[in-house]
Amino acid sequence: MKALEEKIVREGEILPGGILKVGSFLNQQIDTDFMMEMGEEIYRLFRDEKITKILTIEASGITLAFAAASCFHVPTLFAKKNKSNNVSGEVYRAKVHSYTHGNDFFAVLSREYLSANDRVLLVDDFLATGEAFLGLIEICRQAGAEIVGCVAAVEKAFQEGESRLKSEGLRVEALARVSRMDPETGIAFC
Amino acid sequence: MKALEEKIVREGEILPGGILKVGSFLNQQIDTDFMMEMGEEIYRLFRDEKITKILTIEASGITLAFAAASCFHVPTLFAKKNKSNNVSGEVYRAKVHSYTHGNDFFAVLSREYLSANDRVLLVDDFLATGEAFLGLIEICRQAGAEIVGCVAAVEKAFQEGESRLKSEGLRVEALARVSRMDPETGIAFC
């Protein structure tokens, strides 16, 4: 999505530790109209897939998931992040490692909202290591739901996320694929 | 908003401890089209207020804030919840008490996204004690931003939130105002 690449170049910042900061339009502050355009782009990519629900994880994936869901006219679901592994039969639960924070958490979703009748699109703002998506995949599998694909706004294509998700047999899309980012030479796209 | 009252009666559950569970359409699982209708209702209420930004707090207020912001065509902002009071000059920060979880957290927002030039509408899914809104009010005051009003999807009108916010001199709106809820006799609205 050319407009997203241009926005990343214009407004993104490369911080120490390989962090691409896009807080001015993608998370923290959200460029609402542009987020709706990204939702429409996701609709174009997956419109023939008979999607019944869109699933993301709190918090920064929620607006993109919702923007896409408003085009598909299907419910938006988000898994919550829990520190503790509370034992309860009422939820699906998957362990996720956060490389940003250097710890593990559990992605949790109430069982009543996802079932074997669902065809689910997984959405998040970033795809890097793929950990968050793998957590959502695990939740869908616990539910017996069919996964239609994974889509991120921004992929760090130099990390292993895409190949990890593809090795699960899934379609993987990104609206912008960063091939290289460097504080000195800037950002390049695939 | 009559349609919201009907949906609460139809899909809401009253849990022990005075919790109104509306996870099937308002949080966890979001009825996307209905959420957009609620956003349009917020637009009707505040359309003449020259709003420049809509501010909420993660995570369950985000979709309503975004749905409203898509009608106003302004940025959506969300404060993050932090457990620790990290000292940093780069953020606005306000202490919030969670009655649900029985602890305190800090609502945090980067300074770069809110300023004295902004006219801000505060949005959340619930208004009960008003604690989360008071945190957002504190953040706006640190920024010198003008607060246009507070709006919640659902107000527990039998709690003190509305009067606390009004005593701050603010306009307070809710799309549905629950006057009474009881597992035996059901839900009534103001």
CSV table of C-alpha atoms in Angstrom, one decimal:
chain,number,residue,atom,x,y,z
A,1,MET,CA,0.0,0.0,0.0
A,2,LYS,CA,1.9,2.9,-1.4
A,3,ALA,CA,0.2,5.5,0.8
A,4,LEU,CA,1.3,3.6,4.0
A,5,GLU,CA,4.9,3.4,2.8
A,6,GLU,CA,4.9,7.1,2.2
A,7,LYS,CA,3.4,7.8,5.6
A,8,ILE,CA,6.0,5.6,7.3
A,9,VAL,CA,8.8,7.5,5.6
A,10,ARG,CA,7.3,10.8,6.4
A,11,GLU,CA,6.2,10.3,10.0
A,12,GLY,CA,8.0,7.2,11.2
A,13,GLU,CA,11.1,7.3,13.5
A,14,ILE,CA,13.7,4.6,13.9
A,15,LEU,CA,14.6,4.3,17.5
A,16,PRO,CA,17.5,2.4,19.1
A,17,GLY,CA,17.0,-1.4,19.4
A,18,GLY,CA,15.4,-1.7,15.9
A,19,ILE,CA,12.1,-0.1,17.0
A,20,LEU,CA,10.1,1.6,14.3
A,21,LYS,CA,8.0,4.3,16.0
A,22,VAL,CA,4.7,5.0,14.1
A,23,GLY,CA,2.9,6.4,17.2
A,24,SER,CA,1.8,9.5,15.3
A,25,PHE,CA,-0.7,7.6,13.1
A,26,LEU,CA,-0.8,3.9,13.8
A,27,ASN,CA,-0.9,3.5,17.6
A,28,GLN,CA,-1.2,5.9,20.5
A,29,GLN,CA,-2.4,8.6,18.1
A,30,ILE,CA,-4.4,7.1,15.2
A,31,ASP,CA,-5.0,8.8,11.9
A,32,THR,CA,-8.7,7.7,11.9
A,33,ASP,CA,-9.4,8.3,8.2
A,34,PHE,CA,-6.2,6.6,7.1
A,35,MET,CA,-6.9,3.7,9.4
A,36,MET,CA,-10.3,3.3,7.6
A,37,GLU,CA,-8.4,3.3,4.3
A,38,MET,CA,-6.2,0.5,5.6
A,39,GLY,CA,-9.3,-1.4,6.6
A,40,GLU,CA,-10.6,-1.1,3.1
A,41,GLU,CA,-7.4,-2.4,1.7
A,42,ILE,CA,-7.7,-5.5,3.9
A,43,TYR,CA,-11.2,-5.9,2.7
A,44,ARG,CA,-10.0,-5.9,-0.9
A,45,LEU,CA,-7.4,-8.6,-0.1
A,46,PHE,CA,-9.8,-10.9,1.7
A,47,ARG,CA,-13.2,-10.0,0.4
A,48,ASP,CA,-13.9,-13.5,-1.2
A,49,GLU,CA,-13.0,-15.4,1.9
A,50,LYS,CA,-16.4,-15.5,3.6
A,51,ILE,CA,-14.9,-14.2,6.8
A,52,THR,CA,-17.2,-14.4,9.9
A,53,LYS,CA,-15.0,-12.7,12.5
A,54,ILE,CA,-11.8,-10.6,12.8
A,55,LEU,CA,-9.5,-11.4,15.7
A,56,THR,CA,-6.7,-9.2,17.1
A,57,ILE,CA,-4.9,-8.8,20.4
A,58,GLU,CA,-5.1,-5.7,22.7
A,59,ALA,CA,-4.4,-2.9,22.4
A,60,SER,CA,-2.6,-1.5,19.3
A,61,GLY,CA,-4.2,-3.9,16.8
A,62,ILE,CA,-7.7,-3.1,17.8
A,63,THR,CA,-8.4,-0.1,15.5
A,64,LEU,CA,-7.1,-1.8,12.4
A,65,ALA,CA,-9.1,-4.9,13.1
A,66,PHE,CA,-12.2,-2.8,13.7
A,67,ALA,CA,-11.7,-0.7,10.6
A,68,ALA,CA,-11.4,-3.9,8.5
A,69,ALA,CA,-14.4,-5.5,10.3
A,70,SER,CA,-16.5,-2.4,9.4
A,71,CYS,CA,-16.0,-3.2,5.7
A,72,PHE,CA,-16.7,-6.9,6.1
A,73,HIS,CA,-19.7,-6.2,8.5
A,74,VAL,CA,-18.5,-8.9,10.9
A,75,PRO,CA,-17.8,-8.8,14.6
A,76,THR,CA,-14.4,-7.6,15.9
A,77,LEU,CA,-12.8,-9.8,18.6
A,78,PHE,CA,-9.8,-9.0,20.7
A,79,ALA,CA,-7.8,-11.3,22.9
A,80,LYS,CA,-6.8,-9.8,26.3
A,81,LYS,CA,-3.2,-10.0,27.6
A,82,ASN,CA,-2.9,-11.6,31.0
A,83,LYS,CA,0.2,-11.9,33.1
A,84,SER,CA,-1.0,-14.9,35.0
A,85,ASN,CA,-2.1,-18.3,33.7
A,86,ASN,CA,-5.4,-18.5,35.6
A,87,VAL,CA,-6.9,-21.9,35.3
A,88,SER,CA,-10.5,-21.6,33.9
A,89,GLY,CA,-12.4,-23.7,31.5
A,90,GLU,CA,-14.2,-20.7,30.1
A,91,VAL,CA,-11.4,-19.3,28.0
A,92,TYR,CA,-9.0,-20.1,25.2
A,93,ARG,CA,-5.5,-19.3,26.2
A,94,ALA,CA,-2.1,-19.2,24.5
A,95,LYS,CA,1.4,-18.2,25.7
A,96,VAL,CA,3.1,-15.4,23.9
A,97,HIS,CA,6.7,-14.1,24.3
A,98,SER,CA,7.2,-10.4,24.1
A,99,TYR,CA,10.6,-9.5,22.7
A,100,THR,CA,9.9,-5.8,23.3
A,101,HIS,CA,9.3,-6.3,27.0
A,102,GLY,CA,11.4,-9.5,27.5
A,103,ASN,CA,8.6,-11.4,29.2
A,104,ASP,CA,5.8,-13.9,28.5
A,105,PHE,CA,2.1,-13.2,28.7
A,106,PHE,CA,-1.1,-15.1,27.9
A,107,ALA,CA,-3.5,-14.2,25.2
A,108,VAL,CA,-6.9,-15.0,26.5
A,109,LEU,CA,-10.4,-15.1,24.8
A,110,SER,CA,-13.7,-16.2,26.2
A,111,ARG,CA,-14.8,-19.5,24.6
A,112,GLU,CA,-18.3,-18.2,23.8
A,113,TYR,CA,-17.1,-15.8,21.1
A,114,LEU,CA,-15.2,-18.2,18.8
A,115,SER,CA,-16.3,-21.7,17.5
A,116,ALA,CA,-15.7,-24.3,14.8
A,117,ASN,CA,-18.3,-22.4,12.7
A,118,ASP,CA,-16.0,-19.4,12.3
A,119,ARG,CA,-13.8,-18.3,9.5
A,120,VAL,CA,-11.3,-15.9,11.1
A,121,LEU,CA,-9.0,-13.3,9.8
A,122,LEU,CA,-6.1,-12.4,12.2
A,123,VAL,CA,-5.1,-8.7,12.2
A,124,ASP,CA,-2.3,-6.8,14.0
A,125,ASP,CA,-0.5,-3.6,13.6
A,126,PHE,CA,3.0,-5.2,13.3
A,127,LEU,CA,4.4,-8.5,12.1
A,128,ALA,CA,8.0,-9.1,13.3
A,129,THR,CA,8.8,-12.3,15.1
A,130,GLY,CA,5.2,-13.5,14.6
A,131,GLU,CA,4.7,-14.3,18.3
A,132,ALA,CA,1.4,-12.5,18.7
A,133,PHE,CA,0.0,-14.0,15.6
A,134,LEU,CA,1.1,-17.5,16.7
A,135,GLY,CA,-0.8,-16.9,20.0
A,136,LEU,CA,-3.9,-16.0,18.0
A,137,ILE,CA,-3.5,-19.0,15.8
A,138,GLU,CA,-3.3,-21.3,18.8
A,139,ILE,CA,-6.5,-19.7,20.2
A,140,CYS,CA,-8.3,-20.4,16.8
A,141,ARG,CA,-7.1,-24.0,16.8
A,142,GLN,CA,-8.4,-24.5,20.4
A,143,ALA,CA,-11.8,-23.2,19.1
A,144,GLY,CA,-11.6,-25.4,15.9
A,145,ALA,CA,-12.1,-22.2,13.9
A,146,GLU,CA,-10.8,-21.9,10.4
A,147,ILE,CA,-8.0,-19.3,9.9
A,148,VAL,CA,-8.4,-17.5,6.6
A,149,GLY,CA,-5.1,-15.6,6.9
A,150,CYS,CA,-2.9,-13.2,8.8
A,151,VAL,CA,-2.6,-9.5,7.9
A,152,ALA,CA,-0.4,-6.8,9.5
A,153,ALA,CA,-0.2,-3.1,8.7
A,154,VAL,CA,3.6,-3.1,8.8
A,155,GLU,CA,5.8,-6.2,8.4
A,156,LYS,CA,9.5,-6.2,9.4
A,157,ALA,CA,10.3,-8.5,6.5
A,158,PHE,CA,13.9,-9.0,7.7
A,159,GLN,CA,12.6,-10.8,10.7
A,160,GLU,CA,11.3,-14.4,10.8
A,161,GLY,CA,7.6,-13.8,11.4
A,162,GLU,CA,6.4,-14.3,7.9
A,163,SER,CA,8.2,-17.6,7.4
A,164,ARG,CA,6.9,-18.9,10.8
A,165,LEU,CA,3.3,-18.1,9.9
A,166,LYS,CA,3.7,-19.5,6.4
A,167,SER,CA,5.1,-22.7,7.8
A,168,GLU,CA,1.7,-23.0,9.6
A,169,GLY,CA,0.2,-23.2,6.2
A,170,LEU,CA,-1.3,-19.8,6.3
A,171,ARG,CA,-1.7,-16.9,3.9
A,172,VAL,CA,0.2,-13.9,5.1
A,173,GLU,CA,-0.2,-10.3,4.0
A,174,ALA,CA,1.2,-6.9,5.0
A,175,LEU,CA,0.2,-3.5,3.8
A,176,ALA,CA,3.8,-2.3,4.0
A,177,ARG,CA,6.8,-4.6,4.1
A,178,VAL,CA,10.0,-3.0,5.5
A,179,SER,CA,13.1,-4.7,4.1
A,180,ARG,CA,15.7,-2.5,5.9
A,181,MET,CA,15.6,0.3,8.5
A,182,ASP,CA,18.6,2.3,9.7
A,183,PRO,CA,18.8,5.6,11.5
A,184,GLU,CA,21.4,6.8,9.0
A,185,THR,CA,20.2,5.5,5.7
A,186,GLY,CA,16.5,5.4,6.4
A,187,ILE,CA,13.8,2.9,5.5
A,188,ALA,CA,13.4,0.6,2.4
A,189,PHE,CA,10.5,-1.5,1.4
A,190,CYS,CA,10.2,-4.9,-0.4
B,1,MET,CA,-30.2,5.5,22.5
B,2,LYS,CA,-33.1,3.1,22.4
B,3,ALA,CA,-31.4,0.5,20.3
B,4,LEU,CA,-28.6,0.2,22.9
B,5,GLU,CA,-31.0,-0.2,25.8
B,6,GLU,CA,-32.7,-3.0,23.9
B,7,LYS,CA,-29.4,-4.7,23.2
B,8,ILE,CA,-28.4,-4.4,26.8
B,9,VAL,CA,-31.6,-6.1,27.9
B,10,ARG,CA,-31.4,-8.7,25.2
B,11,GLU,CA,-27.6,-9.6,25.5
B,12,GLY,CA,-26.4,-8.2,28.8
B,13,GLU,CA,-25.8,-10.3,31.8
B,14,ILE,CA,-25.8,-9.2,35.4
B,15,LEU,CA,-23.0,-10.9,37.3
B,16,PRO,CA,-22.2,-11.0,41.0
B,17,GLY,CA,-20.6,-7.8,42.4
B,18,GLY,CA,-22.7,-5.4,40.3
B,19,ILE,CA,-21.0,-6.2,37.1
B,20,LEU,CA,-22.9,-5.7,33.8
B,21,LYS,CA,-21.5,-8.0,31.3
B,22,VAL,CA,-21.9,-6.8,27.7
B,23,GLY,CA,-18.9,-8.7,26.3
B,24,SER,CA,-21.0,-10.1,23.4
B,25,PHE,CA,-21.2,-6.7,21.6
B,26,LEU,CA,-19.4,-3.9,23.5
B,27,ASN,CA,-16.1,-5.3,24.6
B,28,GLN,CA,-14.2,-8.6,23.9
B,29,GLN,CA,-16.6,-9.2,21.0
B,30,ILE,CA,-17.6,-6.0,19.3
B,31,ASP,CA,-20.8,-5.7,17.1
B,32,THR,CA,-18.9,-3.7,14.6
B,33,ASP,CA,-21.9,-2.2,12.7
B,34,PHE,CA,-23.7,-1.3,15.9
B,35,MET,CA,-20.5,0.3,17.3
B,36,MET,CA,-20.4,2.5,14.2
B,37,GLU,CA,-24.0,3.5,14.9
B,38,MET,CA,-23.0,4.5,18.5
B,39,GLY,CA,-20.2,6.5,17.0
B,40,GLU,CA,-22.7,8.3,14.8
B,41,GLU,CA,-24.9,9.0,17.8
B,42,ILE,CA,-21.9,10.6,19.6
B,43,TYR,CA,-21.3,12.7,16.5
B,44,ARG,CA,-24.9,14.0,16.6
B,45,LEU,CA,-24.5,14.9,20.3
B,46,PHE,CA,-21.2,16.8,19.8
B,47,ARG,CA,-21.1,17.8,16.1
B,48,ASP,CA,-21.0,21.6,16.8
B,49,GLU,CA,-18.2,21.5,19.2
B,50,LYS,CA,-15.2,21.8,16.8
B,51,ILE,CA,-13.6,18.7,18.3
B,52,THR,CA,-9.9,18.2,17.2
B,53,LYS,CA,-9.2,14.9,19.0
B,54,ILE,CA,-11.0,12.0,20.7
B,55,LEU,CA,-9.3,10.6,23.7
B,56,THR,CA,-9.9,7.2,25.5
B,57,ILE,CA,-8.0,4.7,27.6
B,58,GLU,CA,-7.0,1.2,26.5
B,59,ALA,CA,-8.5,-1.2,25.8
B,60,SER,CA,-12.3,-1.5,25.8
B,61,GLY,CA,-12.9,2.2,25.0
B,62,ILE,CA,-10.9,2.2,21.9
B,63,THR,CA,-13.5,1.0,19.3
B,64,LEU,CA,-16.1,3.4,20.5
B,65,ALA,CA,-13.6,6.3,20.4
B,66,PHE,CA,-12.5,5.2,16.9
B,67,ALA,CA,-16.1,4.8,15.6
B,68,ALA,CA,-16.9,8.4,16.8
B,69,ALA,CA,-13.6,9.8,15.5
B,70,SER,CA,-14.4,8.3,12.0
B,71,CYS,CA,-17.5,10.6,12.0
B,72,PHE,CA,-15.7,13.7,13.2
B,73,HIS,CA,-12.7,12.9,10.9
B,74,VAL,CA,-10.3,13.6,13.7
B,75,PRO,CA,-7.4,11.5,15.3
B,76,THR,CA,-8.2,8.9,17.9
B,77,LEU,CA,-5.9,8.9,20.9
B,78,PHE,CA,-5.6,6.3,23.7
B,79,ALA,CA,-3.9,6.6,27.0
B,80,LYS,CA,-2.0,3.5,28.0
B,81,LYS,CA,-2.3,1.8,31.4
B,82,ASN,CA,1.0,1.5,33.3
B,83,LYS,CA,1.5,-0.2,36.6
B,84,SER,CA,4.6,1.7,37.4
B,85,ASN,CA,5.1,5.5,37.8
B,86,ASN,CA,8.1,5.8,35.5
B,87,VAL,CA,9.6,9.3,35.7
B,88,SER,CA,9.9,10.7,32.3
B,89,GLY,CA,9.3,14.2,31.0
B,90,GLU,CA,7.9,13.0,27.7
B,91,VAL,CA,4.5,11.9,28.9
B,92,TYR,CA,1.3,13.2,30.7
B,93,ARG,CA,0.4,10.9,33.5
B,94,ALA,CA,-2.5,10.5,35.9
B,95,LYS,CA,-3.2,8.0,38.7
B,96,VAL,CA,-6.4,6.0,38.3
B,97,HIS,CA,-8.0,3.7,40.9
B,98,SER,CA,-9.5,0.5,39.5
B,99,TYR,CA,-12.5,-0.6,41.6
B,100,THR,CA,-12.8,-3.7,39.5
B,101,HIS,CA,-9.3,-4.9,40.1
B,102,GLY,CA,-8.8,-3.2,43.5
B,103,ASN,CA,-5.5,-1.5,42.5
B,104,ASP,CA,-4.1,1.7,41.1
B,105,PHE,CA,-2.6,2.3,37.7
B,106,PHE,CA,-1.3,5.2,35.7
B,107,ALA,CA,-2.9,6.5,32.5
B,108,VAL,CA,-0.1,7.7,30.3
B,109,LEU,CA,0.0,9.6,27.0
B,110,SER,CA,2.9,11.0,25.0
B,111,ARG,CA,3.1,14.8,25.3
B,112,GLU,CA,3.6,15.1,21.5
B,113,TYR,CA,0.0,14.1,20.7
B,114,LEU,CA,-2.0,16.6,22.9
B,115,SER,CA,-1.6,20.3,23.3
B,116,ALA,CA,-3.3,23.6,24.3
B,117,ASN,CA,-4.5,23.9,20.7
B,118,ASP,CA,-6.8,20.8,21.1
B,119,ARG,CA,-10.5,20.6,21.8
B,120,VAL,CA,-10.9,17.1,23.2
B,121,LEU,CA,-13.9,14.7,23.6
B,122,LEU,CA,-13.4,12.0,26.2
B,123,VAL,CA,-14.9,8.6,25.4
B,124,ASP,CA,-15.1,5.3,27.3
B,125,ASP,CA,-17.3,2.2,27.2
B,126,PHE,CA,-18.6,2.6,30.8
B,127,LEU,CA,-19.1,5.4,33.3
B,128,ALA,CA,-19.5,4.2,36.9
B,129,THR,CA,-17.2,5.8,39.5
B,130,GLY,CA,-15.8,8.1,36.9
B,131,GLU,CA,-12.2,7.2,37.8
B,132,ALA,CA,-11.0,6.6,34.3
B,133,PHE,CA,-12.6,9.8,33.0
B,134,LEU,CA,-11.0,11.8,35.8
B,135,GLY,CA,-7.6,10.4,34.8
B,136,LEU,CA,-8.2,11.5,31.2
B,137,ILE,CA,-9.3,14.9,32.5
B,138,GLU,CA,-6.1,15.2,34.4
B,139,ILE,CA,-4.1,14.4,31.3
B,140,CYS,CA,-6.0,17.0,29.3
B,141,ARG,CA,-5.3,19.6,32.0
B,142,GLN,CA,-1.6,18.8,32.0
B,143,ALA,CA,-1.7,19.4,28.2
B,144,GLY,CA,-3.7,22.6,28.6
B,145,ALA,CA,-6.2,21.1,26.1
B,146,GLU,CA,-9.9,22.1,26.3
B,147,ILE,CA,-12.3,19.3,27.3
B,148,VAL,CA,-15.5,19.5,25.3
B,149,GLY,CA,-17.3,16.7,27.2
B,150,CYS,CA,-17.4,13.1,28.4
B,151,VAL,CA,-19.4,10.4,26.8
B,152,ALA,CA,-19.8,6.8,27.7
B,153,ALA,CA,-21.7,4.0,26.0
B,154,VAL,CA,-23.3,2.8,29.2
B,155,GLU,CA,-23.6,4.8,32.5
B,156,LYS,CA,-24.3,3.2,35.8
B,157,ALA,CA,-26.4,6.2,36.9
B,158,PHE,CA,-26.8,4.8,40.4
B,159,GLN,CA,-23.0,5.4,41.0
B,160,GLU,CA,-21.3,8.7,41.6
B,161,GLY,CA,-19.4,9.1,38.3
B,162,GLU,CA,-21.7,11.6,36.6
B,163,SER,CA,-21.8,14.0,39.5
B,164,ARG,CA,-18.0,13.8,40.0
B,165,LEU,CA,-17.5,14.7,36.3
B,166,LYS,CA,-20.2,17.5,36.4
B,167,SER,CA,-18.5,19.0,39.5
B,168,GLU,CA,-15.5,19.4,37.2
B,169,GLY,CA,-17.7,21.7,35.1
B,170,LEU,CA,-18.0,19.2,32.2
B,171,ARG,CA,-20.8,18.2,30.0
B,172,VAL,CA,-21.5,14.5,30.5
B,173,GLU,CA,-23.5,12.2,28.1
B,174,ALA,CA,-24.3,8.5,28.0
B,175,LEU,CA,-25.9,6.5,25.3
B,176,ALA,CA,-27.7,4.3,27.8
B,177,ARG,CA,-28.2,5.2,31.5
B,178,VAL,CA,-28.9,2.2,33.7
B,179,SER,CA,-30.8,3.3,36.8
B,180,ARG,CA,-31.1,-0.1,38.4
B,181,MET,CA,-29.8,-3.6,37.7
B,182,ASP,CA,-30.7,-6.8,39.6
B,183,PRO,CA,-30.2,-10.4,38.7
B,184,GLU,CA,-33.8,-11.1,39.7
B,185,THR,CA,-35.8,-8.1,38.5
B,186,GLY,CA,-33.5,-7.2,35.5
B,187,ILE,CA,-32.4,-3.8,34.2
B,188,ALA,CA,-34.1,-0.4,34.2
B,189,PHE,CA,-33.0,2.8,32.4
B,190,CYS,CA,-33.3,6.4,33.4
